[in-house]
Amino acid sequence: MSQPGLAVSMNPLDVRDPRVDGPQGDAIPFFHEGRYHLFYLEAPAGKYDQPDRGRTPWRHIVSDNLVDWHDLGIALPLGEGDDPDIDGIWTGSIIAVDGVVHVFYTGGRRSACIPQTVCHATSRDGVLFKKSQSNPIHFPRSEWFEQRDWRDPFVFWNEEHKQYWMLITARANDGPPGRRGVIALSTSDDLVSWTTVCEPFYAPGNTYSMECPEVFRLGGKWRLVFSRFTEYAATVYREAEDLAGPWRTPKYPALDGARWYAAKSLEDAQGRRIAFGWVHDRRGFVEGGEWLWGGDMCLPREIFVGDEDRLCVRPPREVDAQLTSQRPLPIRQASCATTEEWEASAAGTFSIAEIEIGALQRSLARLTVEADLQDLAGGVGLALYSNTGLTEGLLLFFDASTGTISLGGPTEGEESDRLPVPWVTNQIAGRSGGKLRFDLYLRGDLLEIFVDRQVALTHRQYFERPFTAQVYVEDGVVRFRATLATRVN
């Protein structure tokens, strides 16, 4: 095998060129023999509509440190002729048993009466895979489930029952059409023969479909993670004391907003839960374009248990460790005076100042803004790519009373300096005093924001102007500091 090259878009010193490199989606992470393996769906470049954009093989990249990723090429190619996967090698999972790496994936054949089936492949070295001659190995039972949706198998060993369990994205065959989404359960003693259980693993009765499910134990509870592409799209989770359920909705169910999608995770040698998700392309690669399936893999994220037993996310320390060049940034006030620490005294009013960042490269950088809240009644925010009137660009706003964080565009009308029209929202504890921290990871047109190193808001922008950032306060007294961290080439 030739020496693997750097993986497109996972390399923090480079950015994917969508005109040349196809979009990525639906990660299948796997930690094996001390290395991080990431398989993902890769669509052909220059294709924007289905079914062409869905003709995805699995690409395989590998890393020793979550930072430097190397491309091992296509692990599972599309099928041919009468194969059940001629239209797509779609999402699945990986499990290693007795020296054999087993892949379970969705075979897509759009013209078939059952267009999505579960297929199987194996490998001895985790690089070269052989598809089973018995594919497809598992179908939906027509008396229980619709025949069109049967995908995203997640296989794990159930220690209590001493058998393998497979979770499958499916739809019940009765009930209101928009509420039939379920996660089906099948079981096996040998990873070869699978039996479907009549009762779904999870059937909330309130959604069209739950994609890319996975289940793991963290913080003393079982956590069921899945992505919904209907209603308010997002990667969300439910929790239970036992795998038998009931699966309850936590107070803060979303791990990010609509643009961090189909996230799945692995457990590494340090016991960390590391997740991978992707951010969508927009049609025409312009602001206002339709959001498309597939885009760029985001930076890895560590899922951990925070306050109130909540699942939180933060960048793993390996990502921050590479950003070794750090410098404080001056903040320029309306009077044109600049200081490295700016106190906005805006009790009952509004105040804004610009962070002097300078030109940024397209490679990874982190802007950190620390806010010391002295007396905050309204809220505090960051205006990105904007003007002094905050009538363009992006607004990131924290509401002191509710703890709601919104990322979106300026409102139209008379109150254009007020709350943004939310494109991404999240929530932390509201507060009038104390500390608040924003970390903005910038890479090309990707924007990954972490607040208090707990919650995330991911977005993609196509503004044809340099990055700028302004801090602003509504009805409060706040002290700001800002730093920029970059990676030394």
PDB file of N, CA and C in Angstrom, residues 125-186:
ATOM      1  N   ASP A 125      -7.582  -7.171   8.996  1.00  0.00           N
ATOM      2  CA  ASP A 125      -6.633  -6.117   9.353  1.00  0.00           C
ATOM      3  C   ASP A 125      -7.294  -4.758   9.569  1.00  0.00           C
ATOM      4  N   GLY A 126      -8.616  -4.665   9.392  1.00  0.00           N
ATOM      5  CA  GLY A 126      -9.304  -3.399   9.590  1.00  0.00           C
ATOM      6  C   GLY A 126      -9.112  -2.421   8.444  1.00  0.00           C
ATOM      7  N   VAL A 127      -8.506  -2.855   7.352  1.00  0.00           N
ATOM      8  CA  VAL A 127      -8.258  -1.982   6.192  1.00  0.00           C
ATOM      9  C   VAL A 127      -8.914  -2.556   4.940  1.00  0.00           C
ATOM     10  N   LEU A 128      -8.658  -3.841   4.663  1.00  0.00           N
ATOM     11  CA  LEU A 128      -9.233  -4.501   3.496  1.00  0.00           C
ATOM     12  C   LEU A 128     -10.455  -5.300   3.926  1.00  0.00           C
ATOM     13  N   PHE A 129     -11.607  -4.969   3.352  1.00  0.00           N
ATOM     14  CA  PHE A 129     -12.872  -5.581   3.759  1.00  0.00           C
ATOM     15  C   PHE A 129     -13.446  -6.423   2.623  1.00  0.00           C
ATOM     16  N   LYS A 130     -14.094  -7.511   2.992  1.00  0.00           N
ATOM     17  CA  LYS A 130     -14.752  -8.390   2.041  1.00  0.00           C
ATOM     18  C   LYS A 130     -16.239  -8.437   2.365  1.00  0.00           C
ATOM     19  N   LYS A 131     -17.053  -8.121   1.374  1.00  0.00           N
ATOM     20  CA  LYS A 131     -18.495  -8.164   1.572  1.00  0.00           C
ATOM     21  C   LYS A 131     -18.985  -9.611   1.626  1.00  0.00           C
ATOM     22  N   SER A 132     -20.015  -9.830   2.435  1.00  0.00           N
ATOM     23  CA  SER A 132     -20.591 -11.170   2.551  1.00  0.00           C
ATOM     24  C   SER A 132     -21.307 -11.563   1.270  1.00  0.00           C
ATOM     25  N   GLN A 133     -21.139 -12.818   0.858  1.00  0.00           N
ATOM     26  CA  GLN A 133     -21.850 -13.331  -0.307  1.00  0.00           C
ATOM     27  C   GLN A 133     -23.332 -13.524  -0.027  1.00  0.00           C
ATOM     28  N   SER A 134     -23.711 -13.426   1.238  1.00  0.00           N
ATOM     29  CA  SER A 134     -25.121 -13.587   1.623  1.00  0.00           C
ATOM     30  C   SER A 134     -25.871 -12.266   1.660  1.00  0.00           C
ATOM     31  N   ASN A 135     -25.206 -11.156   1.321  1.00  0.00           N
ATOM     32  CA  ASN A 135     -25.869  -9.845   1.379  1.00  0.00           C
ATOM     33  C   ASN A 135     -27.078  -9.781   0.451  1.00  0.00           C
ATOM     34  N   PRO A 136     -28.142  -9.123   0.881  1.00  0.00           N
ATOM     35  CA  PRO A 136     -28.335  -8.526   2.202  1.00  0.00           C
ATOM     36  C   PRO A 136     -28.684  -9.586   3.234  1.00  0.00           C
ATOM     37  N   ILE A 137     -28.258  -9.340   4.473  1.00  0.00           N
ATOM     38  CA  ILE A 137     -28.432 -10.360   5.505  1.00  0.00           C
ATOM     39  C   ILE A 137     -29.658 -10.141   6.373  1.00  0.00           C
ATOM     40  N   HIS A 138     -30.307  -8.942   6.271  1.00  0.00           N
ATOM     41  CA  HIS A 138     -31.406  -8.670   7.197  1.00  0.00           C
ATOM     42  C   HIS A 138     -32.406  -7.704   6.550  1.00  0.00           C
ATOM     43  N   PHE A 139     -33.711  -8.067   6.641  1.00  0.00           N
ATOM     44  CA  PHE A 139     -34.787  -7.294   6.035  1.00  0.00           C
ATOM     45  C   PHE A 139     -35.810  -6.880   7.102  1.00  0.00           C
ATOM     46  N   PRO A 140     -36.633  -5.882   6.805  1.00  0.00           N
ATOM     47  CA  PRO A 140     -37.720  -5.536   7.729  1.00  0.00           C
ATOM     48  C   PRO A 140     -38.867  -6.538   7.630  1.00  0.00           C
ATOM     49  N   ARG A 141     -39.514  -6.811   8.755  1.00  0.00           N
ATOM     50  CA  ARG A 141     -40.700  -7.661   8.771  1.00  0.00           C
ATOM     51  C   ARG A 141     -41.903  -6.832   8.346  1.00  0.00           C
ATOM     52  N   SER A 142     -42.563  -7.225   7.253  1.00  0.00           N
ATOM     53  CA  SER A 142     -43.637  -6.411   6.680  1.00  0.00           C
ATOM     54  C   SER A 142     -44.845  -6.298   7.598  1.00  0.00           C
ATOM     55  N   GLU A 143     -45.047  -7.266   8.480  1.00  0.00           N
ATOM     56  CA  GLU A 143     -46.201  -7.192   9.372  1.00  0.00           C
ATOM     57  C   GLU A 143     -46.000  -6.175  10.493  1.00  0.00           C
ATOM     58  N   TRP A 144     -44.770  -5.717  10.664  1.00  0.00           N
ATOM     59  CA  TRP A 144     -44.488  -4.765  11.744  1.00  0.00           C
ATOM     60  C   TRP A 144     -43.981  -3.423  11.240  1.00  0.00           C
ATOM     61  N   PHE A 145     -43.216  -3.427  10.133  1.00  0.00           N
ATOM     62  CA  PHE A 145     -42.513  -2.214   9.712  1.00  0.00           C
ATOM     63  C   PHE A 145     -42.754  -1.913   8.235  1.00  0.00           C
ATOM     64  N   GLU A 146     -42.694  -0.618   7.913  1.00  0.00           N
ATOM     65  CA  GLU A 146     -42.690  -0.222   6.515  1.00  0.00           C
ATOM     66  C   GLU A 146     -41.476  -0.832   5.820  1.00  0.00           C
ATOM     67  N   GLN A 147     -41.577  -1.017   4.515  1.00  0.00           N
ATOM     68  CA  GLN A 147     -40.516  -1.687   3.772  1.00  0.00           C
ATOM     69  C   GLN A 147     -39.494  -0.722   3.184  1.00  0.00           C
ATOM     70  N   ARG A 148     -39.723   0.570   3.296  1.00  0.00           N
ATOM     71  CA  ARG A 148     -38.828   1.527   2.654  1.00  0.00           C
ATOM     72  C   ARG A 148     -37.667   1.946   3.553  1.00  0.00           C
ATOM     73  N   ASP A 149     -37.907   2.117   4.837  1.00  0.00           N
ATOM     74  CA  ASP A 149     -36.880   2.619   5.764  1.00  0.00           C
ATOM     75  C   ASP A 149     -36.377   1.484   6.650  1.00  0.00           C
ATOM     76  N   TRP A 150     -35.144   1.063   6.419  1.00  0.00           N
ATOM     77  CA  TRP A 150     -34.541  -0.021   7.210  1.00  0.00           C
ATOM     78  C   TRP A 150     -33.031   0.160   7.093  1.00  0.00           C
ATOM     79  N   ARG A 151     -32.474   1.010   7.949  1.00  0.00           N
ATOM     80  CA  ARG A 151     -31.098   1.449   7.718  1.00  0.00           C
ATOM     81  C   ARG A 151     -30.370   1.760   9.028  1.00  0.00           C
ATOM     82  N   ASP A 152     -29.093   2.125   8.867  1.00  0.00           N
ATOM     83  CA  ASP A 152     -28.241   2.626   9.949  1.00  0.00           C
ATOM     84  C   ASP A 152     -28.079   1.618  11.083  1.00  0.00           C
ATOM     85  N   PRO A 153     -27.730   0.356  10.792  1.00  0.00           N
ATOM     86  CA  PRO A 153     -27.611  -0.638  11.869  1.00  0.00           C
ATOM     87  C   PRO A 153     -26.483  -0.291  12.840  1.00  0.00           C
ATOM     88  N   PHE A 154     -26.800  -0.358  14.128  1.00  0.00           N
ATOM     89  CA  PHE A 154     -25.801  -0.158  15.182  1.00  0.00           C
ATOM     90  C   PHE A 154     -25.745  -1.448  16.001  1.00  0.00           C
ATOM     91  N   VAL A 155     -24.598  -2.129  15.959  1.00  0.00           N
ATOM     92  CA  VAL A 155     -24.445  -3.437  16.594  1.00  0.00           C
ATOM     93  C   VAL A 155     -23.549  -3.319  17.823  1.00  0.00           C
ATOM     94  N   PHE A 156     -23.974  -3.930  18.931  1.00  0.00           N
ATOM     95  CA  PHE A 156     -23.173  -3.938  20.160  1.00  0.00           C
ATOM     96  C   PHE A 156     -23.472  -5.215  20.940  1.00  0.00           C
ATOM     97  N   TRP A 157     -22.570  -5.547  21.850  1.00  0.00           N
ATOM     98  CA  TRP A 157     -22.719  -6.730  22.692  1.00  0.00           C
ATOM     99  C   TRP A 157     -23.507  -6.357  23.938  1.00  0.00           C
ATOM    100  N   ASN A 158     -24.607  -7.056  24.177  1.00  0.00           N
ATOM    101  CA  ASN A 158     -25.411  -6.849  25.380  1.00  0.00           C
ATOM    102  C   ASN A 158     -24.963  -7.859  26.427  1.00  0.00           C
ATOM    103  N   GLU A 159     -24.199  -7.363  27.377  1.00  0.00           N
ATOM    104  CA  GLU A 159     -23.614  -8.248  28.393  1.00  0.00           C
ATOM    105  C   GLU A 159     -24.684  -8.909  29.246  1.00  0.00           C
ATOM    106  N   GLU A 160     -25.741  -8.187  29.568  1.00  0.00           N
ATOM    107  CA  GLU A 160     -26.795  -8.747  30.421  1.00  0.00           C
ATOM    108  C   GLU A 160     -27.492  -9.927  29.747  1.00  0.00           C
ATOM    109  N   HIS A 161     -27.789  -9.794  28.466  1.00  0.00           N
ATOM    110  CA  HIS A 161     -28.515 -10.841  27.752  1.00  0.00           C
ATOM    111  C   HIS A 161     -27.582 -11.827  27.057  1.00  0.00           C
ATOM    112  N   LYS A 162     -26.264 -11.533  27.056  1.00  0.00           N
ATOM    113  CA  LYS A 162     -25.278 -12.409  26.428  1.00  0.00           C
ATOM    114  C   LYS A 162     -25.604 -12.658  24.950  1.00  0.00           C
ATOM    115  N   GLN A 163     -25.874 -11.563  24.241  1.00  0.00           N
ATOM    116  CA  GLN A 163     -26.144 -11.655  22.816  1.00  0.00           C
ATOM    117  C   GLN A 163     -25.846 -10.308  22.163  1.00  0.00           C
ATOM    118  N   TYR A 164     -25.752 -10.335  20.845  1.00  0.00           N
ATOM    119  CA  TYR A 164     -25.533  -9.099  20.096  1.00  0.00           C
ATOM    120  C   TYR A 164     -26.874  -8.448  19.790  1.00  0.00           C
ATOM    121  N   TRP A 165     -26.917  -7.139  19.945  1.00  0.00           N
ATOM    122  CA  TRP A 165     -28.113  -6.377  19.627  1.00  0.00           C
ATOM    123  C   TRP A 165     -27.814  -5.451  18.457  1.00  0.00           C
ATOM    124  N   MET A 166     -28.810  -5.260  17.611  1.00  0.00           N
ATOM    125  CA  MET A 166     -28.714  -4.349  16.486  1.00  0.00           C
ATOM    126  C   MET A 166     -29.879  -3.361  16.546  1.00  0.00           C
ATOM    127  N   LEU A 167     -29.548  -2.081  16.626  1.00  0.00           N
ATOM    128  CA  LEU A 167     -30.558  -1.033  16.534  1.00  0.00           C
ATOM    129  C   LEU A 167     -30.655  -0.587  15.079  1.00  0.00           C
ATOM    130  N   ILE A 168     -31.870  -0.361  14.588  1.00  0.00           N
ATOM    131  CA  ILE A 168     -32.093  -0.056  13.178  1.00  0.00           C
ATOM    132  C   ILE A 168     -33.088   1.103  13.053  1.00  0.00           C
ATOM    133  N   THR A 169     -32.777   2.053  12.203  1.00  0.00           N
ATOM    134  CA  THR A 169     -33.712   3.129  11.874  1.00  0.00           C
ATOM    135  C   THR A 169     -34.841   2.547  11.039  1.00  0.00           C
ATOM    136  N   ALA A 170     -36.083   2.677  11.525  1.00  0.00           N
ATOM    137  CA  ALA A 170     -37.216   2.054  10.850  1.00  0.00           C
ATOM    138  C   ALA A 170     -38.467   2.906  11.053  1.00  0.00           C
ATOM    139  N   ARG A 171     -39.541   2.456  10.427  1.00  0.00           N
ATOM    140  CA  ARG A 171     -40.845   3.105  10.587  1.00  0.00           C
ATOM    141  C   ARG A 171     -41.909   2.028  10.780  1.00  0.00           C
ATOM    142  N   ALA A 172     -42.774   2.245  11.788  1.00  0.00           N
ATOM    143  CA  ALA A 172     -43.886   1.319  12.003  1.00  0.00           C
ATOM    144  C   ALA A 172     -44.817   1.351  10.799  1.00  0.00           C
ATOM    145  N   ASN A 173     -45.553   0.258  10.563  1.00  0.00           N
ATOM    146  CA  ASN A 173     -46.407   0.196   9.378  1.00  0.00           C
ATOM    147  C   ASN A 173     -47.825   0.692   9.618  1.00  0.00           C
ATOM    148  N   ASP A 174     -48.078   1.308  10.780  1.00  0.00           N
ATOM    149  CA  ASP A 174     -49.371   1.940  10.992  1.00  0.00           C
ATOM    150  C   ASP A 174     -49.202   3.168  11.873  1.00  0.00           C
ATOM    151  N   GLY A 175     -50.277   3.954  11.956  1.00  0.00           N
ATOM    152  CA  GLY A 175     -50.225   5.186  12.717  1.00  0.00           C
ATOM    153  C   GLY A 175     -50.114   6.396  11.814  1.00  0.00           C
ATOM    154  N   PRO A 176     -50.232   7.604  12.362  1.00  0.00           N
ATOM    155  CA  PRO A 176     -50.085   8.825  11.557  1.00  0.00           C
ATOM    156  C   PRO A 176     -48.736   8.840  10.858  1.00  0.00           C
ATOM    157  N   PRO A 177     -48.675   9.165   9.565  1.00  0.00           N
ATOM    158  CA  PRO A 177     -47.417   9.072   8.806  1.00  0.00           C
ATOM    159  C   PRO A 177     -46.258   9.834   9.422  1.00  0.00           C
ATOM    160  N   GLY A 178     -46.496  10.995  10.018  1.00  0.00           N
ATOM    161  CA  GLY A 178     -45.418  11.781  10.594  1.00  0.00           C
ATOM    162  C   GLY A 178     -44.962  11.327  11.958  1.00  0.00           C
ATOM    163  N   ARG A 179     -45.582  10.257  12.485  1.00  0.00           N
ATOM    164  CA  ARG A 179     -45.256   9.801  13.842  1.00  0.00           C
ATOM    165  C   ARG A 179     -44.840   8.332  13.894  1.00  0.00           C
ATOM    166  N   ARG A 180     -44.498   7.770  12.768  1.00  0.00           N
ATOM    167  CA  ARG A 180     -44.192   6.339  12.721  1.00  0.00           C
ATOM    168  C   ARG A 180     -42.721   6.004  12.967  1.00  0.00           C
ATOM    169  N   GLY A 181     -41.874   7.000  13.118  1.00  0.00           N
ATOM    170  CA  GLY A 181     -40.459   6.724  13.285  1.00  0.00           C
ATOM    171  C   GLY A 181     -40.169   5.931  14.544  1.00  0.00           C
ATOM    172  N   VAL A 182     -39.444   4.815  14.398  1.00  0.00           N
ATOM    173  CA  VAL A 182     -39.056   3.973  15.528  1.00  0.00           C
ATOM    174  C   VAL A 182     -37.608   3.547  15.349  1.00  0.00           C
ATOM    175  N   ILE A 183     -37.021   3.062  16.421  1.00  0.00           N
ATOM    176  CA  ILE A 183     -35.740   2.354  16.364  1.00  0.00           C
ATOM    177  C   ILE A 183     -36.043   0.892  16.641  1.00  0.00           C
ATOM    178  N   ALA A 184     -35.867   0.066  15.618  1.00  0.00           N
ATOM    179  CA  ALA A 184     -36.161  -1.353  15.741  1.00  0.00           C
ATOM    180  C   ALA A 184     -35.004  -2.073  16.428  1.00  0.00           C
ATOM    181  N   LEU A 185     -35.297  -3.255  16.944  1.00  0.00           N
ATOM    182  CA  LEU A 185     -34.298  -4.077  17.630  1.00  0.00           C
ATOM    183  C   LEU A 185     -34.269  -5.474  17.020  1.00  0.00           C
ATOM    184  N   SER A 186     -33.056  -5.932  16.673  1.00  0.00           N
ATOM    185  CA  SER A 186     -32.840  -7.313  16.258  1.00  0.00           C
ATOM    186  C   SER A 186     -31.717  -7.901  17.109  1.00  0.00           C
TER     187      SER A 186
END
